[in-house]
Amino acid sequence: GAVVSQHPSWVICKSGTSVKIECRSLDFQATTMFWYRQFPKQSLMLMATSNEGSKATYEQGVEKDKFLINHASLTLSTLTVTSAHPEDSSFYICSAKGQGGYTFGSGTRLTVV
Amino acid sequence: SQQGEEDPQALSIQEGENATMNCSYKTSINNLQWYRQNSGRGLVHLILIRSNEREKHSGRLRVTLDTSKKSSSLLITASRAADTASYFCATDGANSKLTFGKGITLSVRP
């Protein structure tokens, strides 16, 4: 079946630094990739939608200068959290959409100290 | 923004019992999907039901869809302790992206 690999699975970083999260579709080409954020005991909130070779579309209230998304190929999208602060600590999940539907990565636990 | 609203928000049952979870949504959809998430982990796709379908089965799962009421239900029969997880409904609509409900926490007591 379709597999999406997300790395790293967890990361701890210092306040003010940047963190990059990768999302790869391993055995299919993803026309669209999505980035979600999930706070403890809450649902997944869509942050942005990215299509290969074009700028990401951000949901209302999501700072595009803080959450940089690059979708350089049909199999790779990256989310960079710039100048991270403790309030950015969260669980980030990517999803790739292919012909078979949506496939989710295993998530990245980001802790900013 | 969130589309689906599940109820109950938390459900605790005994192993062997059936668990029923409901989801309501607001806008028109192409399909509705149910996912499971174990604590701190990614999402596992359970079942998809299209807007022109009313009921679907997969193993111990049964999902129904009532587009006139904009609601869906997920039934897990003969629950097991391993079914303990959070369950989310997600709608796939005209904007071609999944929008998730708030989720239901299911606890199955051994």
Coordinates of C-alpha atoms in Angstrom, one line a residue, chain B residues 4-96:
Chain B
G4 CA -17.1 17.2 11.7
E5 CA -18.4 17.0 15.2
E6 CA -18.2 13.6 16.8
D7 CA -20.2 12.4 19.8
P8 CA -19.8 11.2 22.3
Q9 CA -16.4 12.9 23.0
A10 CA -15.4 10.1 25.2
L11 CA -16.6 6.5 25.4
S12 CA -15.7 3.8 27.9
I13 CA -17.0 0.2 27.3
Q14 CA -16.2 -3.3 28.3
E15 CA -14.3 -5.6 26.0
G16 CA -16.8 -7.5 23.8
E17 CA -19.3 -4.7 23.8
N18 CA -20.1 -2.7 20.7
A19 CA -19.0 0.9 20.3
T20 CA -21.0 3.4 18.4
M21 CA -19.6 6.8 17.5
N22 CA -21.4 9.6 15.6
C23 CA -20.2 12.4 13.4
S24 CA -22.0 15.4 12.0
Y25 CA -20.8 17.7 9.4
K26 CA -21.9 21.0 7.8
T27 CA -21.1 21.2 4.1
S28 CA -21.5 18.9 1.1
I29 CA -19.0 16.1 0.8
N30 CA -17.6 13.7 -1.8
N31 CA -16.8 11.2 0.9
L32 CA -16.4 10.8 4.6
Q33 CA -13.6 8.8 6.2
W34 CA -12.9 7.5 9.7
Y35 CA -9.4 7.3 11.2
R36 CA -7.9 5.9 14.3
Q37 CA -5.0 7.4 16.2
N38 CA -3.2 5.7 19.0
S39 CA -1.8 8.1 21.6
G40 CA 1.1 10.2 20.1
R41 CA 1.0 8.3 16.9
G42 CA 0.0 8.9 13.3
L43 CA -3.4 8.2 11.7
V44 CA -4.6 4.9 10.5
H45 CA -7.3 5.0 7.8
L46 CA -10.2 2.8 8.8
I47 CA -12.9 3.1 6.2
L48 CA -14.2 5.5 3.5
I49 CA -17.8 5.9 2.5
R50 CA -18.8 7.8 -0.6
S51 CA -21.6 10.4 -0.7
N52 CA -23.8 8.0 -2.7
E53 CA -23.3 5.1 -0.3
R54 CA -25.4 4.6 2.8
E55 CA -23.6 1.8 4.5
K56 CA -20.3 0.0 4.4
H57 CA -18.7 -2.8 6.2
S58 CA -15.1 -3.8 6.8
G59 CA -14.3 -6.5 9.3
R60 CA -15.7 -5.5 12.7
L61 CA -16.4 -2.0 11.4
R62 CA -19.7 -0.7 10.0
V63 CA -20.2 2.8 8.9
T64 CA -23.3 4.5 7.8
L65 CA -23.9 7.8 6.1
D66 CA -27.0 10.0 6.0
T67 CA -26.4 12.9 3.7
S68 CA -29.8 14.4 4.3
K69 CA -28.9 14.7 8.0
K70 CA -25.2 15.3 7.3
S71 CA -24.3 12.6 9.7
S72 CA -22.3 9.4 9.9
S73 CA -21.9 6.7 12.4
L74 CA -19.1 4.2 13.1
L75 CA -19.9 0.9 14.8
I76 CA -17.1 -1.3 16.1
T77 CA -18.5 -4.7 17.1
A78 CA -17.1 -7.0 19.6
S79 CA -14.6 -4.5 20.9
R80 CA -11.1 -5.4 22.1
A81 CA -8.7 -3.7 24.4
A82 CA -6.6 -3.0 21.3
D83 CA -9.4 -0.8 20.0
T84 CA -8.6 1.8 22.6
A85 CA -7.7 4.9 20.7
S86 CA -9.0 8.2 19.4
Y87 CA -11.3 8.1 16.4
F88 CA -11.8 10.9 14.0
C89 CA -14.2 11.4 11.2
A90 CA -12.9 13.5 8.2
T91 CA -14.8 14.9 5.3
D92 CA -13.5 15.3 1.8
G93 CA -15.4 17.9 0.0
A94 CA -15.3 20.2 -3.0
N95 CA -12.1 21.8 -1.8
S96 CA -10.2 18.5 -2.1

